[in-house]
């Protein structure tokens, strides 16, 4: 057997072996990713579900302001340029991830009574078929679901820390108002809520990036 034939047979032998080796390498990489996700499940489903809902709520908050302005008549721009001192703070506080999650949960709770007041006021100002009332009602459900997911995520990530309780402290609501003040108050609540949800989405993205990067780094090392 000459050398050329030997080389050809050797190459024919190596081709399936190389293919098998490549397949094994791909399987090994997929396996390592699966193990990483299993070691840190918060990098997957719980956090991603919270992020997905936060994105939806953020879009709802933008549409809600547009619907609110359209339902208030010709003074909408003037109404939403005025300021009102009774709206909740939309800024997330805390330095550590657990502090920020707890702040997110508390702030979402703080908006509950204000949305209830806005809904009650708009019921007196709008017709029963108003799309604004339907959107306010739908937003209330999304807001509660997001608060529940944040609470569950907090407990999952930090099981040794106290579970956040629903906000039960005093909430400052505006005193009786005239129609113009009611409309200004409603727009201020919705604007502050939109800002809060944007902040929530940013903090959740940062949390996911940090958690997943840490998992990736530990796996590689």
PDB file of C-alpha atoms in Angstrom:
ATOM      1  CA  UNK A   1       0.000   0.000   0.000  1.00  0.00           C
ATOM      2  CA  UNK A   2       1.540   3.299  -1.064  1.00  0.00           C
ATOM      3  CA  UNK A   3       1.672   6.381   1.120  1.00  0.00           C
ATOM      4  CA  UNK A   4      -1.011   8.238  -0.808  1.00  0.00           C
ATOM      5  CA  UNK A   5      -3.572   5.506  -0.184  1.00  0.00           C
ATOM      6  CA  UNK A   6      -2.690   5.388   3.509  1.00  0.00           C
ATOM      7  CA  UNK A   7      -3.224   9.140   3.796  1.00  0.00           C
ATOM      8  CA  UNK A   8      -6.606   8.904   2.059  1.00  0.00           C
ATOM      9  CA  UNK A   9      -7.795   6.137   4.367  1.00  0.00           C
ATOM     10  CA  UNK A  10      -6.556   8.046   7.390  1.00  0.00           C
ATOM     11  CA  UNK A  11      -8.490  11.132   6.291  1.00  0.00           C
ATOM     12  CA  UNK A  12     -11.618   9.042   5.742  1.00  0.00           C
ATOM     13  CA  UNK A  13     -11.257   7.680   9.253  1.00  0.00           C
ATOM     14  CA  UNK A  14     -10.711  11.125  10.797  1.00  0.00           C
ATOM     15  CA  UNK A  15     -13.670  12.874   9.159  1.00  0.00           C
ATOM     16  CA  UNK A  16     -16.399  11.068  11.185  1.00  0.00           C
ATOM     17  CA  UNK A  17     -14.205  11.242  14.277  1.00  0.00           C
ATOM     18  CA  UNK A  18     -13.866  15.009  13.889  1.00  0.00           C
ATOM     19  CA  UNK A  19     -17.601  15.345  13.375  1.00  0.00           C
ATOM     20  CA  UNK A  20     -18.245  13.305  16.505  1.00  0.00           C
ATOM     21  CA  UNK A  21     -15.778  15.416  18.483  1.00  0.00           C
ATOM     22  CA  UNK A  22     -17.498  18.640  17.334  1.00  0.00           C
ATOM     23  CA  UNK A  23     -20.873  17.212  18.325  1.00  0.00           C
ATOM     24  CA  UNK A  24     -19.565  16.273  21.756  1.00  0.00           C
ATOM     25  CA  UNK A  25     -18.151  19.774  22.248  1.00  0.00           C
ATOM     26  CA  UNK A  26     -21.518  21.355  21.375  1.00  0.00           C
ATOM     27  CA  UNK A  27     -23.283  19.007  23.777  1.00  0.00           C
ATOM     28  CA  UNK A  28     -20.786  19.890  26.496  1.00  0.00           C
ATOM     29  CA  UNK A  29     -21.393  23.625  26.030  1.00  0.00           C
ATOM     30  CA  UNK A  30     -25.182  23.160  26.108  1.00  0.00           C
ATOM     31  CA  UNK A  31     -24.843  21.019  29.193  1.00  0.00           C
ATOM     32  CA  UNK A  32     -22.767  23.648  30.978  1.00  0.00           C
ATOM     33  CA  UNK A  33     -25.386  26.299  30.161  1.00  0.00           C
ATOM     34  CA  UNK A  34     -28.120  24.063  31.526  1.00  0.00           C
ATOM     35  CA  UNK A  35     -26.137  23.476  34.723  1.00  0.00           C
ATOM     36  CA  UNK A  36     -25.551  27.201  35.077  1.00  0.00           C
ATOM     37  CA  UNK A  37     -29.263  27.918  34.733  1.00  0.00           C
ATOM     38  CA  UNK A  38     -30.023  25.199  37.262  1.00  0.00           C
ATOM     39  CA  UNK A  39     -27.507  26.554  39.754  1.00  0.00           C
ATOM     40  CA  UNK A  40     -29.037  30.010  39.473  1.00  0.00           C
ATOM     41  CA  UNK A  41     -32.656  29.658  38.420  1.00  0.00           C
ATOM     42  CA  UNK A  42     -33.284  33.350  39.162  1.00  0.00           C
ATOM     43  CA  UNK A  43     -31.336  34.117  35.987  1.00  0.00           C
ATOM     44  CA  UNK A  44     -34.141  32.388  34.106  1.00  0.00           C
ATOM     45  CA  UNK A  45     -37.877  32.109  34.509  1.00  0.00           C
ATOM     46  CA  UNK A  46     -38.756  34.121  37.690  1.00  0.00           C
ATOM     47  CA  UNK A  47     -36.750  37.184  36.744  1.00  0.00           C
ATOM     48  CA  UNK A  48     -37.668  36.983  33.066  1.00  0.00           C
ATOM     49  CA  UNK A  49     -41.385  36.772  33.894  1.00  0.00           C
ATOM     50  CA  UNK A  50     -41.088  39.884  36.050  1.00  0.00           C
ATOM     51  CA  UNK A  51     -39.196  41.684  33.291  1.00  0.00           C
ATOM     52  CA  UNK A  52     -41.760  40.723  30.652  1.00  0.00           C
ATOM     53  CA  UNK A  53     -44.634  42.028  32.747  1.00  0.00           C
ATOM     54  CA  UNK A  54     -42.709  45.219  33.579  1.00  0.00           C
ATOM     55  CA  UNK A  55     -42.284  45.862  29.839  1.00  0.00           C
ATOM     56  CA  UNK A  56     -46.015  45.364  29.312  1.00  0.00           C
ATOM     57  CA  UNK A  57     -46.890  47.658  32.229  1.00  0.00           C
ATOM     58  CA  UNK A  58     -44.511  50.312  30.889  1.00  0.00           C
ATOM     59  CA  UNK A  59     -46.268  50.268  27.512  1.00  0.00           C
ATOM     60  CA  UNK A  60     -49.639  50.432  29.260  1.00  0.00           C
ATOM     61  CA  UNK A  61     -48.527  53.484  31.241  1.00  0.00           C
ATOM     62  CA  UNK A  62     -47.610  55.334  28.028  1.00  0.00           C
ATOM     63  CA  UNK A  63     -50.940  54.495  26.376  1.00  0.00           C
ATOM     64  CA  UNK A  64     -52.839  55.384  29.545  1.00  0.00           C
ATOM     65  CA  UNK A  65     -51.521  58.952  29.588  1.00  0.00           C
ATOM     66  CA  UNK A  66     -52.464  59.395  25.938  1.00  0.00           C
ATOM     67  CA  UNK A  67     -55.988  58.109  26.604  1.00  0.00           C
ATOM     68  CA  UNK A  68     -56.249  60.310  29.698  1.00  0.00           C
ATOM     69  CA  UNK A  69     -55.320  63.448  27.760  1.00  0.00           C
ATOM     70  CA  UNK A  70     -57.735  62.603  24.958  1.00  0.00           C
ATOM     71  CA  UNK A  71     -60.591  62.229  27.447  1.00  0.00           C
ATOM     72  CA  UNK A  72     -60.062  65.536  29.286  1.00  0.00           C
ATOM     73  CA  UNK A  73     -61.086  67.911  26.510  1.00  0.00           C
ATOM     74  CA  UNK A  74     -59.182  70.871  25.090  1.00  0.00           C
ATOM     75  CA  UNK A  75     -57.279  71.672  28.296  1.00  0.00           C
ATOM     76  CA  UNK A  76     -55.267  68.446  28.343  1.00  0.00           C
ATOM     77  CA  UNK A  77     -51.851  70.025  27.724  1.00  0.00           C
ATOM     78  CA  UNK A  78     -52.429  72.724  30.341  1.00  0.00           C
ATOM     79  CA  UNK A  79     -53.655  70.150  32.855  1.00  0.00           C
ATOM     80  CA  UNK A  80     -50.598  67.955  32.492  1.00  0.00           C
ATOM     81  CA  UNK A  81     -48.136  70.834  32.735  1.00  0.00           C
ATOM     82  CA  UNK A  82     -49.418  71.807  36.180  1.00  0.00           C
ATOM     83  CA  UNK A  83     -47.886  70.252  39.291  1.00  0.00           C
ATOM     84  CA  UNK A  84     -49.492  68.550  42.251  1.00  0.00           C
ATOM     85  CA  UNK A  85     -47.836  67.820  45.580  1.00  0.00           C
ATOM     86  CA  UNK A  86     -49.748  64.684  46.600  1.00  0.00           C
ATOM     87  CA  UNK A  87     -48.340  62.246  44.047  1.00  0.00           C
ATOM     88  CA  UNK A  88     -46.094  59.369  45.219  1.00  0.00           C
ATOM     89  CA  UNK A  89     -42.342  59.388  44.679  1.00  0.00           C
ATOM     90  CA  UNK A  90     -41.405  57.454  41.503  1.00  0.00           C
ATOM     91  CA  UNK A  91     -37.696  57.100  42.361  1.00  0.00           C
ATOM     92  CA  UNK A  92     -36.264  53.731  43.428  1.00  0.00           C
ATOM     93  CA  UNK A  93     -34.097  53.889  46.540  1.00  0.00           C
ATOM     94  CA  UNK A  94     -31.419  51.603  47.981  1.00  0.00           C
ATOM     95  CA  UNK A  95     -27.914  50.490  47.082  1.00  0.00           C
ATOM     96  CA  UNK A  96     -28.147  46.714  47.343  1.00  0.00           C
ATOM     97  CA  UNK A  97     -30.320  44.594  45.005  1.00  0.00           C
ATOM     98  CA  UNK A  98     -32.572  43.502  47.870  1.00  0.00           C
ATOM     99  CA  UNK A  99     -33.106  47.138  48.914  1.00  0.00           C
ATOM    100  CA  UNK A 100     -34.058  48.126  45.379  1.00  0.00           C
ATOM    101  CA  UNK A 101     -36.499  45.234  44.996  1.00  0.00           C
ATOM    102  CA  UNK A 102     -38.113  46.133  48.293  1.00  0.00           C
ATOM    103  CA  UNK A 103     -38.314  49.777  47.203  1.00  0.00           C
ATOM    104  CA  UNK A 104     -39.948  48.737  43.915  1.00  0.00           C
ATOM    105  CA  UNK A 105     -42.546  46.683  45.767  1.00  0.00           C
ATOM    106  CA  UNK A 106     -43.294  49.472  48.260  1.00  0.00           C
ATOM    107  CA  UNK A 107     -43.597  52.146  45.578  1.00  0.00           C
ATOM    108  CA  UNK A 108     -46.003  50.040  43.515  1.00  0.00           C
ATOM    109  CA  UNK A 109     -48.124  49.629  46.635  1.00  0.00           C
ATOM    110  CA  UNK A 110     -48.026  53.378  47.279  1.00  0.00           C
ATOM    111  CA  UNK A 111     -49.790  54.031  43.980  1.00  0.00           C
ATOM    112  CA  UNK A 112     -52.776  51.779  44.741  1.00  0.00           C
ATOM    113  CA  UNK A 113     -54.878  54.306  46.716  1.00  0.00           C
ATOM    114  CA  UNK A 114     -54.020  57.106  44.276  1.00  0.00           C
ATOM    115  CA  UNK A 115     -55.207  55.099  41.278  1.00  0.00           C
ATOM    116  CA  UNK A 116     -58.362  54.264  43.181  1.00  0.00           C
ATOM    117  CA  UNK A 117     -58.988  57.958  43.809  1.00  0.00           C
ATOM    118  CA  UNK A 118     -58.331  58.854  40.160  1.00  0.00           C
ATOM    119  CA  UNK A 119     -60.700  56.104  39.010  1.00  0.00           C
ATOM    120  CA  UNK A 120     -63.454  57.314  41.341  1.00  0.00           C
ATOM    121  CA  UNK A 121     -63.044  60.902  40.162  1.00  0.00           C
ATOM    122  CA  UNK A 122     -63.044  59.939  36.494  1.00  0.00           C
ATOM    123  CA  UNK A 123     -66.186  57.860  36.972  1.00  0.00           C
ATOM    124  CA  UNK A 124     -67.962  61.124  37.795  1.00  0.00           C
ATOM    125  CA  UNK A 125     -66.399  62.920  34.813  1.00  0.00           C
ATOM    126  CA  UNK A 126     -66.592  60.242  32.098  1.00  0.00           C
ATOM    127  CA  UNK A 127     -69.374  58.214  30.543  1.00  0.00           C
ATOM    128  CA  UNK A 128     -69.600  54.527  31.568  1.00  0.00           C
ATOM    129  CA  UNK A 129     -68.367  53.533  28.094  1.00  0.00           C
ATOM    130  CA  UNK A 130     -65.236  55.683  28.358  1.00  0.00           C
ATOM    131  CA  UNK A 131     -62.066  53.865  27.202  1.00  0.00           C
ATOM    132  CA  UNK A 132     -60.214  55.675  29.999  1.00  0.00           C
ATOM    133  CA  UNK A 133     -62.160  53.826  32.683  1.00  0.00           C
ATOM    134  CA  UNK A 134     -61.485  50.501  30.981  1.00  0.00           C
ATOM    135  CA  UNK A 135     -57.735  51.247  30.756  1.00  0.00           C
ATOM    136  CA  UNK A 136     -57.556  52.402  34.371  1.00  0.00           C
ATOM    137  CA  UNK A 137     -59.219  49.175  35.455  1.00  0.00           C
ATOM    138  CA  UNK A 138     -56.908  47.030  33.305  1.00  0.00           C
ATOM    139  CA  UNK A 139     -53.830  48.885  34.536  1.00  0.00           C
ATOM    140  CA  UNK A 140     -54.866  48.171  38.101  1.00  0.00           C
ATOM    141  CA  UNK A 141     -54.732  44.425  37.449  1.00  0.00           C
ATOM    142  CA  UNK A 142     -51.323  44.639  35.758  1.00  0.00           C
ATOM    143  CA  UNK A 143     -49.964  46.739  38.603  1.00  0.00           C
ATOM    144  CA  UNK A 144     -51.069  44.229  41.231  1.00  0.00           C
ATOM    145  CA  UNK A 145     -49.634  41.332  39.236  1.00  0.00           C
ATOM    146  CA  UNK A 146     -46.297  43.132  38.894  1.00  0.00           C
ATOM    147  CA  UNK A 147     -46.189  43.852  42.623  1.00  0.00           C
ATOM    148  CA  UNK A 148     -46.895  40.168  43.351  1.00  0.00           C
ATOM    149  CA  UNK A 149     -44.143  39.011  40.964  1.00  0.00           C
ATOM    150  CA  UNK A 150     -41.651  41.442  42.512  1.00  0.00           C
ATOM    151  CA  UNK A 151     -42.565  40.148  45.968  1.00  0.00           C
ATOM    152  CA  UNK A 152     -42.098  36.529  44.843  1.00  0.00           C
ATOM    153  CA  UNK A 153     -38.790  37.364  43.173  1.00  0.00           C
ATOM    154  CA  UNK A 154     -37.605  39.106  46.336  1.00  0.00           C
ATOM    155  CA  UNK A 155     -38.417  36.043  48.434  1.00  0.00           C
ATOM    156  CA  UNK A 156     -36.744  33.745  45.897  1.00  0.00           C
ATOM    157  CA  UNK A 157     -33.523  35.749  45.622  1.00  0.00           C
ATOM    158  CA  UNK A 158     -33.262  36.680  49.298  1.00  0.00           C
ATOM    159  CA  UNK A 159     -35.001  33.927  51.325  1.00  0.00           C
ATOM    160  CA  UNK A 160     -33.190  34.870  54.532  1.00  0.00           C
ATOM    161  CA  UNK A 161     -34.413  38.483  54.538  1.00  0.00           C
ATOM    162  CA  UNK A 162     -37.799  39.610  55.864  1.00  0.00           C
ATOM    163  CA  UNK A 163     -40.668  39.212  53.445  1.00  0.00           C
ATOM    164  CA  UNK A 164     -42.069  42.605  52.429  1.00  0.00           C
ATOM    165  CA  UNK A 165     -45.511  43.205  53.825  1.00  0.00           C
ATOM    166  CA  UNK A 166     -48.182  45.164  51.948  1.00  0.00           C
ATOM    167  CA  UNK A 167     -47.910  48.858  52.621  1.00  0.00           C
ATOM    168  CA  UNK A 168     -50.263  49.681  55.443  1.00  0.00           C
ATOM    169  CA  UNK A 169     -49.005  53.072  56.576  1.00  0.00           C
ATOM    170  CA  UNK A 170     -50.786  56.364  56.061  1.00  0.00           C
ATOM    171  CA  UNK A 171     -51.013  57.578  52.483  1.00  0.00           C
ATOM    172  CA  UNK A 172     -51.550  61.253  51.833  1.00  0.00           C
ATOM    173  CA  UNK A 173     -54.446  61.764  49.454  1.00  0.00           C
ATOM    174  CA  UNK A 174     -55.670  65.161  48.272  1.00  0.00           C
ATOM    175  CA  UNK A 175     -58.541  66.827  50.013  1.00  0.00           C
ATOM    176  CA  UNK A 176     -61.792  67.439  48.090  1.00  0.00           C
ATOM    177  CA  UNK A 177     -61.049  69.170  44.794  1.00  0.00           C
ATOM    178  CA  UNK A 178     -62.846  71.012  42.058  1.00  0.00           C
ATOM    179  CA  UNK A 179     -63.034  69.497  38.561  1.00  0.00           C
ATOM    180  CA  UNK A 180     -59.914  71.261  37.276  1.00  0.00           C
ATOM    181  CA  UNK A 181     -57.858  70.117  40.288  1.00  0.00           C
ATOM    182  CA  UNK A 182     -59.120  66.565  39.856  1.00  0.00           C
ATOM    183  CA  UNK A 183     -57.974  66.514  36.263  1.00  0.00           C
ATOM    184  CA  UNK A 184     -54.549  67.924  37.189  1.00  0.00           C
ATOM    185  CA  UNK A 185     -54.200  65.381  39.989  1.00  0.00           C
ATOM    186  CA  UNK A 186     -55.098  62.488  37.682  1.00  0.00           C
ATOM    187  CA  UNK A 187     -52.524  63.495  35.093  1.00  0.00           C
ATOM    188  CA  UNK A 188     -49.831  63.927  37.759  1.00  0.00           C
ATOM    189  CA  UNK A 189     -50.519  60.456  39.171  1.00  0.00           C
ATOM    190  CA  UNK A 190     -50.286  58.868  35.730  1.00  0.00           C
ATOM    191  CA  UNK A 191     -47.087  60.751  34.862  1.00  0.00           C
ATOM    192  CA  UNK A 192     -45.455  59.759  38.146  1.00  0.00           C
ATOM    193  CA  UNK A 193     -46.557  56.161  37.620  1.00  0.00           C
ATOM    194  CA  UNK A 194     -45.089  56.112  34.105  1.00  0.00           C
ATOM    195  CA  UNK A 195     -41.774  57.365  35.528  1.00  0.00           C
ATOM    196  CA  UNK A 196     -41.880  54.745  38.287  1.00  0.00           C
ATOM    197  CA  UNK A 197     -42.464  51.892  35.843  1.00  0.00           C
ATOM    198  CA  UNK A 198     -39.582  53.100  33.651  1.00  0.00           C
ATOM    199  CA  UNK A 199     -37.344  53.089  36.724  1.00  0.00           C
ATOM    200  CA  UNK A 200     -38.578  49.624  37.681  1.00  0.00           C
ATOM    201  CA  UNK A 201     -37.794  48.269  34.227  1.00  0.00           C
ATOM    202  CA  UNK A 202     -34.292  49.736  34.318  1.00  0.00           C
ATOM    203  CA  UNK A 203     -33.559  48.272  37.764  1.00  0.00           C
ATOM    204  CA  UNK A 204     -34.833  44.824  36.768  1.00  0.00           C
ATOM    205  CA  UNK A 205     -32.641  44.831  33.664  1.00  0.00           C
ATOM    206  CA  UNK A 206     -29.640  45.771  35.802  1.00  0.00           C
ATOM    207  CA  UNK A 207     -30.485  43.019  38.277  1.00  0.00           C
ATOM    208  CA  UNK A 208     -30.750  40.429  35.525  1.00  0.00           C
ATOM    209  CA  UNK A 209     -27.459  41.555  33.991  1.00  0.00           C
ATOM    210  CA  UNK A 210     -25.634  41.310  37.321  1.00  0.00           C
ATOM    211  CA  UNK A 211     -27.105  37.966  38.323  1.00  0.00           C
ATOM    212  CA  UNK A 212     -26.519  36.317  34.951  1.00  0.00           C
ATOM    213  CA  UNK A 213     -23.039  37.756  34.552  1.00  0.00           C
ATOM    214  CA  UNK A 214     -22.100  36.453  37.977  1.00  0.00           C
ATOM    215  CA  UNK A 215     -23.434  33.010  37.053  1.00  0.00           C
ATOM    216  CA  UNK A 216     -21.515  33.028  33.759  1.00  0.00           C
ATOM    217  CA  UNK A 217     -18.291  34.107  35.494  1.00  0.00           C
ATOM    218  CA  UNK A 218     -18.576  31.420  38.197  1.00  0.00           C
ATOM    219  CA  UNK A 219     -19.307  28.759  35.582  1.00  0.00           C
ATOM    220  CA  UNK A 220     -16.322  29.711  33.435  1.00  0.00           C
ATOM    221  CA  UNK A 221     -13.963  29.769  36.423  1.00  0.00           C
TER     222      UNK A 221
END
